[in-house]
Amino acid sequence: MKSKTNIFVLMLLAVITCIILFPVYTVLLNSFKTRSEMLVSFLAFPKEFTFDNYIITIQKLKYVSRFFNTLIVTVLSVTGIVFFSALAGYKIARTQSRLSKVLYLLFTLSMLIPFHSIMISLTQISKIVGVRNSLWGLSIINIGLGVNLAIFLFTGFSKSIPKELEEAAAIDGCNEFQVFRYIAMPLLKPIAATVAIIDVLWIWNDLLLPLLMLTSSKDFTLVLGINQFFGLYNSDWTLALAGLILTSIPAIMFYLVFQKYIIKGIASGAVKE
Amino acid sequence: MATVVLKDINKIYPNGFQAVYDTNIEIQDKEFVILVGPSGCGKSTTLRMLAGLEEITSGDLYIDDKRVNDIHPKDRDIAMVFQNYALYPHMTVHDNMAFGLKMRKTPKDIIEKQVKEAAQILHIESLLDRKPKQLSGGQRQRVALGRAIVRHPKVFLFDEPLSNLDAKLRVTMRAEISRLHTKLQSTMVYVTHDQTEAMTMGDRIVVMKDGFIQQIDTPMELYNKPNNMFVAGFIGTPPMNFHPVELSGDKLTGPGIDLAPTSEQLAKLKEYGSKNIVFGVRPEDVEFVENPKNWINAVIEVVEPLGSEIILHVRLDSDTNMVVKSDPMQQFTVNQKVKMGVKIEKCKFFDANDKVDATGKSENPCII
């Protein structure tokens, strides 16, 4: 009975995996075709593998400079999100006051607001406060948009850290910040890694916010660069597909290295040990 | 080393619950004081106030004549061993022990020397590179002790440090801590709910109940001269047996009980005036002899031979139970009727009425 269930589950997973991987497969496949070949047979295997799309894309996309633009935005944003959320989540978890409960509620409720409903006002405000058209400005807005989920996760995880550890550290000579720095933060590593992975994938691949915030071509991120392949009258699909593969590789590599922390982080925070 | 003085200490939580009432304790330099009592008696709260982990609502706390109420735990020069060890899981044993010294910016060579010394004392030199999760319960407790002793603090605080260990290891560690006290000659305050730990380790014991101190005394004084029924019942294993009796003439009687108090006891009981008395007898103060002068009729219900002694659970005529000890050479059977002799001079007598004072502290004072 159990083995039958297992086979069914495995088959179901195989089908779901195929559905998820199919678009990736078509992107990868067509990135090696010529434009005419792609238009003739979208699903067929390429008659001849060509790397021309990749070579042209790297040049047209200004891959190196935009890679670094994306890297700067991602590193600044993720560092900010992890740092501020860890501090806030830990403090909220450790403070038994009405204010902390209200703040926690505000942070978690803000997750329910769709980005599209605030994007116009956000663009206007960012213009007024002078953070538009800069990588650091985009990073600040990313931090603002990313802390809510991160605080939610950090708060839950912080509750699983035994209070005695902090008390022992206080007796050992730590002030409140040192307790956080030397005891809490190392123990929050699994959830910090989880938050970092989720946010790296989001920020690295984000199109809409950079599109709204960055107008100067020299500041463009990779995804924004790929978007330029789609003009009003002409779309360079094969270059765009090669660009997508080139953009995805760093994010996929990052995910593969750190994915074990996602499971560890979320599972550890779920149950109070 | 240091003296510790708690003066009129009270602890009231924000929800209005008062955990500790007017606590006064003077702990001498190098003394090993045990705070003992049942769950919720305020012993851990008192210790945590001493550590600075809990705010003192009112009263004064002095360490070495310096008022430390508002001083941060790190500046009180104390070390604490927690019930669940509270070892930093991401650090090795060495780093756990060195952490307090590092935080105090102690030079590296001195840190190494002191960690090595502490590790030698506790026989944990081979564990220094391990993480806490790779240690057994006993080893973790040793590391927790090591982390405390490495700093040479003025006062050691222990919060039920042996509660998570199995019975056999607890006995070993008990002796280990006592040896440590002898070796370090430092002031130690130790919280436990286990009266055996209290009796075997402490120079003095503070017995607490419902936030009130019931008695502060040496182990033997507590055993021989309890202030009230609670202390008498709490100290000693198996605990003291209590039975209501009535003073009629020169005798104390009850169903199946006939006791002739000594002249000194009788004088005190008569002077006290109350006829309703609770008589207390320890399990070891009952004897099985021919024609005892003071006796209690009972039926044996359970026989527990322990090798060195026999524990008997008996039922009295009054339908109440008693636990008594006997010589291992004597033979007993279940349902056997016995006339137990009582060593009357060792018995205690308490007021049967709860005397409740103004603060709500309840007690059955010991008459004699």
XYZ file of C-alpha atoms in Angstrom:
641
model
C 0.000 0.000 0.000
C 2.790 2.329 1.025
C 4.871 1.559 -2.065
C 1.838 2.235 -4.322
C 1.405 5.622 -2.684
C 5.107 6.315 -3.147
C 4.936 5.474 -6.851
C 1.927 7.735 -7.278
C 3.686 10.589 -5.454
C 6.821 10.072 -7.554
C 4.824 10.152 -10.764
C 2.994 13.275 -9.672
C 6.301 14.956 -8.823
C 7.741 13.916 -12.191
C 4.787 15.495 -14.019
C 5.043 18.717 -11.988
C 8.807 18.852 -12.594
C 8.234 18.469 -16.354
C 5.678 21.275 -16.346
C 8.044 23.556 -14.407
C 11.109 22.679 -16.479
C 9.411 22.897 -19.881
C 9.783 26.693 -20.258
C 13.408 26.461 -19.086
C 13.954 23.736 -21.662
C 12.504 25.826 -24.502
C 14.543 28.860 -23.452
C 17.747 26.827 -23.370
C 16.939 25.065 -26.645
C 16.095 28.186 -28.619
C 19.041 30.133 -27.284
C 21.226 27.892 -29.471
C 19.151 28.355 -32.650
C 19.212 31.022 -35.304
C 16.296 33.417 -35.347
C 14.788 31.864 -38.506
C 15.141 28.343 -37.152
C 13.417 29.307 -33.931
C 10.498 30.847 -35.815
C 10.115 27.737 -37.975
C 10.223 25.126 -35.237
C 10.096 26.406 -31.680
C 10.093 23.005 -29.978
C 12.469 21.105 -32.261
C 16.057 20.323 -31.341
C 18.524 22.726 -33.064
C 19.932 21.400 -36.367
C 23.201 23.015 -35.527
C 24.218 24.366 -32.138
C 25.361 27.969 -32.463
C 26.896 30.098 -29.730
C 26.515 33.257 -31.818
C 23.511 34.376 -29.785
C 25.593 34.266 -26.609
C 28.516 36.142 -28.123
C 26.258 38.864 -29.537
C 24.233 39.073 -26.332
C 27.315 39.536 -24.169
C 28.320 42.479 -26.351
C 24.889 44.025 -26.888
C 23.756 43.499 -23.346
C 26.977 45.071 -21.967
C 27.010 41.954 -19.861
C 30.013 42.725 -17.655
C 28.977 46.218 -16.576
C 25.338 45.211 -16.083
C 26.389 42.110 -14.222
C 28.211 44.363 -11.757
C 25.237 46.743 -11.578
C 23.006 43.792 -10.694
C 25.582 42.507 -8.247
C 25.838 45.890 -6.481
C 22.059 46.214 -6.152
C 21.689 42.617 -4.977
C 24.526 42.736 -2.441
C 23.487 46.115 -1.014
C 19.829 45.153 -0.835
C 20.288 41.662 0.614
C 22.873 42.835 3.150
C 20.514 45.598 4.236
C 17.496 43.323 4.426
C 19.327 40.668 6.463
C 20.972 43.176 8.815
C 17.925 45.322 9.593
C 15.485 42.406 9.682
C 17.693 40.365 11.991
C 17.943 43.281 14.420
C 14.231 44.056 14.219
C 13.046 40.447 14.298
C 15.251 39.588 17.263
C 14.158 42.657 19.215
C 10.475 42.081 18.438
C 10.784 38.438 19.542
C 12.443 39.469 22.798
C 10.229 42.424 23.705
C 6.927 41.701 25.390
C 5.285 45.070 24.833
C 2.197 46.254 23.009
C 4.359 48.367 20.702
C 6.385 45.378 19.569
C 3.201 43.435 18.844
C 1.786 46.349 16.818
C 5.044 46.720 14.878
C 5.137 43.004 14.138
C 1.545 43.141 12.938
C 2.301 46.138 10.696
C 5.292 44.403 9.145
C 3.420 41.186 8.490
C 0.278 42.928 7.236
C 2.334 44.913 4.731
C 3.075 41.614 2.999
C -0.561 41.576 1.886
C -0.263 44.822 -0.090
C 0.452 44.074 -3.771
C 3.445 45.914 -5.180
C 1.457 47.079 -8.185
C -0.888 49.071 -6.007
C 1.930 51.167 -4.569
C 4.333 51.374 -7.498
C 3.138 54.704 -8.886
C 3.211 56.493 -5.547
C 6.514 54.787 -4.737
C 8.019 56.126 -7.966
C 6.816 59.639 -7.181
C 8.101 59.531 -3.610
C 11.462 58.154 -4.699
C 11.758 61.047 -7.136
C 10.935 63.587 -4.425
C 13.416 62.160 -1.910
C 16.060 61.820 -4.603
C 16.664 58.073 -4.609
C 15.504 57.520 -8.196
C 18.068 56.850 -10.942
C 20.725 55.376 -8.725
C 21.742 51.879 -7.763
C 21.898 52.713 -4.073
C 18.462 54.314 -4.275
C 17.062 51.160 -5.829
C 18.767 49.158 -3.080
C 17.140 51.258 -0.353
C 13.703 50.661 -1.881
C 14.469 46.948 -2.186
C 15.352 46.899 1.504
C 12.070 48.591 2.348
C 10.096 46.128 0.272
C 11.999 43.077 1.472
C 12.144 43.540 5.244
C 8.550 42.531 5.957
C 8.899 38.858 5.026
C 12.396 38.787 6.489
C 11.232 40.237 9.823
C 8.440 37.674 9.904
C 10.968 34.858 9.450
C 13.579 36.297 11.837
C 10.997 36.882 14.577
C 9.786 33.301 14.400
C 13.301 31.931 14.420
C 14.511 34.195 17.235
C 11.832 32.752 19.504
C 13.478 29.349 19.223
C 16.761 30.643 20.695
C 16.787 29.769 24.421
C 16.699 32.909 26.533
C 19.227 31.384 28.929
C 21.909 31.721 26.264
C 21.428 35.463 26.243
C 21.346 35.570 30.024
C 24.550 33.561 30.173
C 26.124 35.975 27.706
C 24.983 38.964 29.768
C 26.645 37.440 32.836
C 29.722 36.666 30.729
C 30.098 40.374 30.040
C 28.041 41.218 26.953
C 25.898 44.300 26.564
C 22.666 44.026 24.598
C 24.274 44.589 21.195
C 27.125 42.184 21.962
C 24.572 39.527 22.928
C 23.047 40.010 19.490
C 26.403 40.132 17.712
C 28.137 37.177 19.412
C 25.275 34.898 20.439
C 22.029 35.596 18.600
C 23.363 36.407 15.127
C 25.489 33.234 14.761
C 22.450 31.213 15.827
C 20.282 33.087 13.329
C 22.579 32.060 10.459
C 20.269 29.399 8.976
C 17.356 31.822 8.718
C 19.675 34.603 7.514
C 20.826 32.288 4.719
C 17.210 31.473 3.875
C 16.287 35.149 3.722
C 19.390 35.872 1.641
C 18.566 33.160 -0.906
C 14.933 34.204 -1.277
C 15.928 37.856 -1.696
C 18.879 37.217 -4.020
C 16.598 35.320 -6.396
C 13.975 38.070 -6.229
C 16.315 41.052 -6.613
C 18.613 39.486 -9.207
C 15.667 38.637 -11.448
C 13.501 41.685 -10.714
C 12.304 43.683 -13.709
C 9.481 45.956 -12.631
C 11.118 47.965 -9.858
C 14.402 48.590 -11.728
C 12.278 49.542 -14.758
C 10.518 52.177 -12.671
C 13.596 53.394 -10.808
C 16.431 53.307 -13.347
C 16.195 55.468 -16.448
C 19.851 55.842 -17.333
C 21.146 52.969 -19.492
C 24.485 52.899 -17.637
C 22.688 51.874 -14.400
C 20.639 49.091 -15.986
C 20.593 45.659 -14.402
C 20.855 42.488 -16.507
C 17.128 41.849 -16.658
C 16.497 45.451 -17.609
C 19.109 45.082 -20.345
C 17.363 41.979 -21.703
C 14.135 43.926 -21.764
C 15.748 46.234 -24.324
C 15.812 43.380 -26.813
C 12.057 43.799 -27.054
C 11.339 46.924 -29.050
C 8.057 48.401 -30.200
C 8.346 46.964 -33.714
C 10.939 44.275 -33.351
C 11.748 41.586 -30.761
C 15.103 39.845 -30.750
C 13.940 36.609 -29.184
C 17.045 34.458 -29.573
C 19.259 37.134 -28.025
C 16.770 37.629 -25.232
C 16.719 33.890 -24.540
C 20.504 33.688 -24.484
C 20.505 36.740 -22.212
C 18.054 35.004 -19.879
C 20.302 31.973 -19.632
C 23.347 34.143 -18.961
C 21.435 36.080 -16.309
C 20.069 33.000 -14.626
C 23.372 31.140 -14.297
C 24.753 33.177 -11.323
C 21.413 33.020 -9.495
C 21.108 29.258 -10.078
C 24.675 28.690 -8.881
C 24.012 30.753 -5.767
C 20.845 28.781 -5.116
C 22.530 25.395 -5.575
C 25.275 26.298 -3.100
C 22.958 27.636 -0.406
C 19.687 25.745 -0.968
C 20.276 23.378 1.981
C 19.906 26.379 4.315
C 16.398 27.133 3.029
C 15.056 23.869 4.405
C 17.122 24.115 7.589
C 16.105 27.716 8.188
C 12.400 27.340 7.687
C 12.132 24.007 9.506
C 14.167 25.199 12.515
C 12.061 28.286 12.949
C 8.809 26.406 12.728
C 9.107 24.351 15.880
C 10.194 25.683 19.238
C 12.891 23.326 20.474
C 35.570 36.280 47.468
C 32.503 38.002 48.776
C 29.607 38.409 51.129
C 26.070 38.696 49.794
C 23.294 40.470 51.652
C 19.645 40.502 50.635
C 17.728 43.101 52.591
C 13.910 43.268 52.505
C 13.861 42.074 48.901
C 10.482 41.911 47.182
C 9.648 40.898 43.660
C 6.343 41.897 42.096
C 5.788 41.183 38.404
C 3.996 43.705 36.161
C 0.835 41.550 36.290
C 0.757 42.075 40.060
C 1.950 38.626 41.058
C 4.327 38.766 43.993
C 6.953 36.037 43.734
C 9.184 36.984 46.666
C 8.237 38.626 49.977
C 10.546 40.564 52.307
C 13.524 38.317 51.840
C 16.443 38.808 54.191
C 19.512 36.604 53.818
C 23.092 37.242 54.859
C 25.553 35.025 53.071
C 29.041 34.929 54.503
C 32.256 34.867 52.538
C 33.074 31.342 51.246
C 29.696 30.071 52.388
C 27.702 27.533 50.372
C 24.058 28.495 50.733
C 21.224 26.479 49.251
C 17.837 27.907 48.365
C 15.372 25.051 48.486
C 11.640 24.718 48.149
C 8.882 23.372 45.908
C 8.141 24.771 42.434
C 6.931 28.352 42.520
C 8.376 29.125 45.944
C 10.483 32.003 44.614
C 13.925 30.424 44.929
C 14.878 30.825 41.260
C 13.470 34.360 41.190
C 15.630 35.215 44.194
C 18.701 33.793 42.471
C 17.900 35.630 39.251
C 17.578 38.896 41.179
C 20.963 38.143 42.658
C 22.348 37.616 39.158
C 20.755 40.797 37.867
C 18.574 38.941 35.378
C 15.430 39.992 37.201
C 14.721 43.496 38.466
C 14.324 43.942 42.224
C 10.982 45.601 42.993
C 12.034 46.802 46.432
C 14.800 46.140 48.916
C 18.559 46.214 48.680
C 21.067 43.735 47.398
C 24.689 44.014 48.446
C 27.679 42.096 47.124
C 30.746 42.826 49.234
C 28.986 45.766 50.884
C 28.307 47.393 47.518
C 24.683 47.970 46.573
C 24.228 46.253 43.223
C 20.471 46.647 42.557
C 21.042 48.759 39.454
C 24.277 47.195 38.287
C 24.278 45.148 35.065
C 24.926 41.394 35.484
C 28.277 41.696 33.708
C 29.516 44.182 36.285
C 28.485 42.186 39.361
C 31.421 39.778 39.051
C 29.265 36.696 39.348
C 29.064 33.478 37.386
C 25.971 31.384 36.902
C 25.365 27.770 35.985
C 21.977 27.209 34.381
C 19.655 24.228 34.604
C 19.840 23.578 30.854
C 23.590 24.392 30.789
C 23.113 27.366 28.392
C 26.274 26.541 26.480
C 26.733 28.532 23.284
C 25.992 25.895 20.618
C 28.061 27.547 17.887
C 31.241 27.652 19.985
C 33.630 24.898 21.003
C 34.050 23.960 24.654
C 37.236 26.033 24.732
C 35.492 29.083 23.271
C 32.547 28.647 25.609
C 34.892 28.772 28.571
C 37.013 31.580 27.162
C 34.081 33.772 26.102
C 33.619 35.566 29.422
C 37.323 36.346 29.632
C 37.417 37.560 26.018
C 34.527 39.891 26.705
C 36.515 41.320 29.598
C 39.467 41.847 27.274
C 41.724 39.510 29.222
C 45.107 38.953 27.503
C 45.172 35.850 25.325
C 47.914 34.025 27.273
C 46.013 34.452 30.532
C 42.812 33.194 28.874
C 44.623 30.078 27.682
C 46.139 29.495 31.120
C 42.854 29.887 32.969
C 40.878 27.744 30.512
C 43.508 25.030 30.814
C 43.421 25.209 34.628
C 39.617 25.000 34.736
C 39.609 22.141 32.242
C 42.102 20.250 34.389
C 40.038 20.725 37.531
C 36.948 19.358 35.782
C 38.759 16.692 33.725
C 37.521 18.034 30.408
C 40.881 18.722 28.702
C 40.069 16.210 25.971
C 36.761 17.907 25.169
C 38.053 21.403 24.487
C 37.717 21.188 20.694
C 34.222 19.719 20.708
C 30.927 21.510 20.232
C 28.258 21.203 22.978
C 26.034 18.965 20.841
C 28.836 16.382 20.760
C 28.827 16.089 24.576
C 26.782 14.005 26.986
C 24.642 15.635 29.684
C 27.296 15.169 32.353
C 30.031 16.556 30.131
C 27.910 19.575 29.261
C 27.354 20.257 32.922
C 31.097 20.086 33.554
C 31.661 22.583 30.745
C 29.017 24.858 32.240
C 30.869 24.622 35.563
C 34.125 25.290 33.743
C 32.704 28.398 32.128
C 31.767 29.618 35.600
C 35.025 28.882 37.404
C 37.333 30.117 34.661
C 36.641 33.753 35.530
C 37.285 33.414 39.280
C 34.121 35.384 40.094
C 33.204 36.714 43.512
C 30.004 34.678 43.711
C 28.882 31.475 42.003
C 25.198 31.023 41.314
C 23.696 27.650 40.462
C 20.135 27.331 39.172
C 19.124 23.686 39.595
C 22.236 22.559 37.700
C 21.710 18.840 38.249
C 18.011 18.587 37.412
C 18.596 17.397 33.847
C 20.972 14.609 34.812
C 20.081 11.017 35.610
C 20.034 9.904 39.240
C 23.475 8.277 39.246
C 25.216 11.162 37.513
C 23.485 13.572 39.845
C 25.127 11.909 42.844
C 28.549 12.102 41.161
C 28.149 15.745 40.160
C 26.843 16.612 43.623
C 30.092 15.430 45.133
C 32.003 17.165 42.339
C 30.416 20.539 43.132
C 31.056 20.063 46.847
C 34.710 19.292 46.089
C 34.835 22.343 43.855
C 33.575 24.505 46.699
C 36.202 23.140 49.040
C 38.892 23.703 46.430
C 37.855 27.174 45.292
C 36.759 28.428 48.707
C 34.281 30.796 47.122
C 30.819 32.050 47.968
C 28.188 29.881 46.313
C 24.417 30.174 46.111
C 22.663 27.085 44.846
C 19.008 26.638 43.980
C 17.370 23.241 44.039
C 14.032 21.613 44.741
C 15.798 18.450 45.851
C 16.163 18.352 49.625
C 18.863 15.661 49.389
C 21.038 18.015 47.355
C 20.335 20.754 49.867
C 21.180 18.612 52.886
C 24.346 17.121 51.434
C 25.892 20.206 49.884
C 24.985 23.303 51.816
C 26.650 25.011 54.759
C 23.284 26.632 55.332
C 19.901 26.057 53.761
C 17.185 28.608 53.065
C 13.814 26.866 52.914
C 11.223 28.813 50.916
C 7.526 28.426 50.281
C 5.129 30.676 48.360
C 7.712 33.461 48.215
C 8.418 33.449 51.956
C 11.496 32.230 53.752
C 10.414 29.540 56.190
C 13.740 28.945 57.867
C 17.456 29.586 57.385
C 19.696 27.132 59.166
C 22.351 24.468 58.891
C 21.181 21.116 57.476
C 21.189 19.353 60.846
C 19.425 22.202 62.636
C 16.717 22.156 59.962
C 16.379 18.424 60.422
C 16.335 18.500 64.195
C 14.662 21.829 64.878
C 12.258 22.716 62.077
C 10.395 26.009 62.527
C 7.133 24.688 61.228
C 5.340 21.740 59.688
C 6.360 22.693 56.144
C 10.077 22.637 56.926
C 9.708 19.434 58.937
C 7.903 17.777 56.039
C 10.235 19.102 53.368
C 13.512 18.064 54.938
C 14.203 14.342 55.239
C 13.593 11.309 53.025
C 11.105 9.742 53.358
C 9.443 12.833 54.814
C 8.226 13.227 58.381
C 4.827 11.651 59.140
C 2.138 13.907 60.605
C -0.888 12.896 62.639
C -3.447 14.902 64.528
C -3.581 14.004 68.199
C -5.347 15.406 71.203
C -3.813 16.355 74.508
C -5.808 14.696 77.262
C -4.203 14.857 80.674
C -0.602 13.821 80.314
C -1.226 11.782 77.186
C -1.493 12.433 73.511
C -4.079 10.202 71.956
C -5.712 9.482 68.636
C -7.237 6.436 66.930
C -4.753 3.635 67.610
C -2.204 6.098 69.029
C -1.031 6.319 72.610
C 1.845 8.639 73.403
C 3.326 9.783 76.688
C 5.367 12.915 75.998
C 8.481 13.647 78.025
C 8.045 16.055 80.927
C 9.741 18.804 78.950
C 7.463 18.224 75.965
C 4.417 18.065 78.183
C 5.273 21.351 79.857
C 5.660 23.083 76.493
C 2.451 21.600 75.120
C 0.487 22.656 78.207
C 2.039 26.099 78.102
C 1.027 26.431 74.454
C -2.570 25.894 75.400
C -3.935 24.395 72.188
C -5.504 20.960 72.472
C -5.395 20.274 68.752
C -1.892 19.214 68.011
C -0.166 17.598 65.064
C 2.458 15.155 66.068
C 5.330 14.525 63.670
C 7.568 11.497 63.633
C 10.345 10.789 61.190
C 10.375 7.340 59.534
C 13.670 6.551 61.281
C 12.253 7.372 64.724
C 9.876 4.435 64.689
C 11.051 1.106 66.128
C 9.685 -2.385 66.225
C 10.240 -3.584 69.810
C 8.350 -5.679 72.375
C 5.844 -3.714 74.500
C 6.765 -0.169 73.485
C 5.942 2.631 75.905
C 4.656 4.900 73.157
C 2.904 3.123 70.362
C 0.887 3.323 67.187
C -1.205 0.478 65.804
C -0.833 -0.136 62.084
C -1.211 -2.632 59.271
C 1.639 -3.088 56.813
C 0.571 -2.397 53.224
C 3.818 -2.285 51.277
C 7.268 -3.621 52.088
C 10.240 -2.055 50.248
C 13.523 -3.801 51.100
C 16.429 -1.539 50.100
C 19.229 -3.706 51.418
C 20.556 -1.292 54.026
C 17.042 -0.729 55.423
C 13.409 -1.600 54.854
C 10.814 1.037 54.014
C 7.318 0.148 55.194
C 4.115 1.819 54.075
C 1.600 1.271 56.841
C -2.061 2.136 57.419
C -3.134 3.420 60.812
C -6.414 2.880 62.640
C -7.316 6.443 61.710
C -7.189 5.281 58.072
C -4.199 7.474 57.369
C -0.846 6.342 56.011
C 2.632 6.450 57.402
C 6.032 5.614 55.981
C 8.555 4.123 58.391
C 12.031 2.674 58.237
C 13.165 -0.535 59.811
C 16.234 -2.650 60.397
C 16.935 -4.890 57.356
C 17.237 -7.948 59.636
C 13.585 -7.794 60.678
C 10.922 -9.740 58.791
C 7.648 -8.168 57.644
C 4.760 -9.328 55.527
C 1.945 -7.461 53.835
C -1.253 -7.179 55.950
C 0.754 -7.910 59.106
C -0.603 -6.033 62.142
C 2.117 -4.234 64.068
C 2.429 -2.127 67.179
C 5.100 0.404 66.303
C 7.158 1.986 69.045
C 7.808 5.719 68.808
C 10.967 7.447 70.032
C 8.945 10.154 71.717
C 11.919 12.365 72.598
C 12.639 12.755 68.877
C 9.065 13.618 67.916
C 7.940 17.112 66.975
C 4.653 18.762 67.839
C 2.972 21.423 65.748
C -0.029 23.679 66.116
C -2.845 22.034 64.152
C -4.286 25.405 63.188
C -2.732 27.280 60.277
C -1.600 30.567 61.637
C -1.893 33.112 58.890
C 0.002 36.313 59.520
C -0.681 39.756 58.066
C 1.323 39.129 54.894
C -0.485 35.903 54.123
C 2.382 33.660 55.147
C 0.858 30.441 56.341
C 2.473 28.074 58.801
C 1.893 25.493 61.477
C 4.527 26.535 63.979
C 6.505 23.935 65.817
C 5.580 23.896 69.512
C 8.487 21.674 70.508
